XYZ file of C-alpha atoms in Angstrom:
128
model
C -3.000 2.202 -17.372
C -3.300 -1.564 -17.381
C -5.965 -3.149 -15.227
C -3.352 -5.040 -13.205
C -1.386 -1.962 -12.160
C -1.911 0.039 -8.991
C -3.087 3.563 -9.840
C -0.339 6.167 -9.687
C -0.257 7.964 -6.358
C -0.898 11.701 -6.433
C 1.179 13.967 -4.151
C -1.917 14.909 -2.095
C -3.503 11.505 -1.591
C -7.234 11.691 -0.981
C -8.866 9.652 1.776
C -12.168 7.877 1.119
C -14.406 6.053 3.570
C -16.947 3.411 2.590
C -19.212 2.322 5.437
C -20.601 -1.047 6.390
C -23.997 -0.402 4.761
C -22.483 -0.285 1.230
C -22.620 -3.349 -1.056
C -20.682 -3.371 -4.330
C -20.657 -5.842 -7.188
C -17.888 -5.051 -9.665
C -14.639 -3.106 -9.421
C -13.563 -0.180 -7.253
C -10.302 1.717 -7.867
C -8.795 4.712 -6.089
C -5.424 6.445 -6.284
C -5.479 7.366 -2.619
C -6.284 5.943 0.777
C -9.435 3.867 1.203
C -10.999 2.792 4.483
C -13.460 0.079 3.480
C -16.093 -1.328 5.814
C -18.704 -2.618 3.376
C -19.004 -5.676 1.181
C -17.619 -6.102 -2.324
C -17.829 -8.972 -4.774
C -15.227 -8.196 -7.408
C -11.960 -6.250 -7.494
C -10.688 -3.608 -5.095
C -7.586 -1.565 -5.999
C -6.037 1.249 -3.955
C -2.704 2.755 -3.042
C -3.421 2.274 0.673
C -6.340 0.086 1.729
C -7.649 -0.615 5.222
C -10.381 -3.237 5.549
C -12.229 -2.593 8.812
C -13.739 -5.301 11.031
C -17.046 -5.004 9.143
C -15.436 -5.397 5.693
C -16.313 -8.448 3.584
C -14.336 -8.898 0.363
C -15.077 -11.733 -2.045
C -12.620 -11.321 -4.890
C -9.287 -9.730 -5.707
C -7.377 -6.951 -3.893
C -4.340 -5.001 -5.138
C -2.661 -2.325 -3.005
C 0.730 -0.985 -2.045
C -0.235 -0.982 1.642
C -2.984 -3.307 2.846
C -4.323 -3.786 6.368
C -7.012 -6.394 6.986
C -9.217 -6.443 10.070
C -12.274 -7.952 8.354
C -12.913 -10.914 6.049
C -11.235 -11.690 2.714
C -12.055 -14.606 0.426
C -10.131 -14.662 -2.857
C -6.683 -13.166 -3.386
C -4.605 -10.152 -2.414
C -1.368 -8.653 -3.712
C 0.387 -5.932 -1.702
C 3.877 -4.667 -1.022
C 3.113 -4.295 2.707
C 0.422 -6.513 4.227
C -0.772 -6.450 7.837
C -3.272 -8.932 9.243
C -4.848 -7.679 12.471
C -6.133 -10.057 15.200
C -9.728 -9.843 13.891
C -8.746 -10.752 10.294
C -10.352 -13.823 8.740
C -8.557 -14.613 5.501
C -9.212 -17.483 3.134
C -7.116 -16.343 0.198
C -3.910 -16.555 -1.750
C -1.693 -13.735 -0.495
C 1.218 -12.324 -2.465
C 3.333 -9.706 -0.706
C 6.810 -8.320 -0.224
C 6.440 -7.843 3.554
C 3.830 -9.333 5.883
C 2.918 -8.800 9.526
C 0.547 -11.341 11.065
C -0.692 -10.316 14.480
C -1.711 -12.986 17.024
C -5.334 -14.007 16.534
C -5.509 -13.528 12.765
C -7.079 -16.533 11.018
C -5.412 -17.487 7.733
C -6.145 -20.178 5.163
C -4.515 -20.245 1.741
C -1.073 -19.643 0.316
C 1.440 -16.869 0.931
C 3.907 -16.014 -1.822
C 6.679 -13.481 -2.421
C 5.944 -10.334 -4.433
C 8.346 -7.858 -5.994
C 7.443 -4.227 -6.737
C 7.343 -4.868 -10.493
C 4.624 -7.499 -9.987
C 2.234 -4.681 -8.990
C 3.338 -2.465 -11.860
C 5.323 -0.253 -9.472
C 8.698 1.090 -10.509
C 11.574 1.528 -8.083
C 10.739 5.237 -7.859
C 7.351 4.307 -6.411
C 5.172 5.338 -9.359
C 2.801 2.966 -11.102
C 3.239 1.987 -14.721
C 0.819 3.511 -17.198
């Protein structure tokens, strides 16, 4: 698998939770669903990623489905992106579909993304 591709989703997607007391420097990748409330300086890749209100991301995010309630500084690429009212985003966002709820704070650029840009084929599987 290339480092730029989203991991291939397994039929029984696993759910992981990372709490607000966790600090990561480096990369974190999962094939399933990740609820992230900690802080990361680096890269975060998941099939489905939810950044809680306590989440602080300084770096790069790649996900099929991304919901942001916390803080992002850097960049994000997602097919479906939702910015909740508590989101504070200072990043370049690339997405196919975006939902910005009233109250979300955004600074940066928003660009169009196609499925192949994430390494996802039309069938929904990631390239390897």
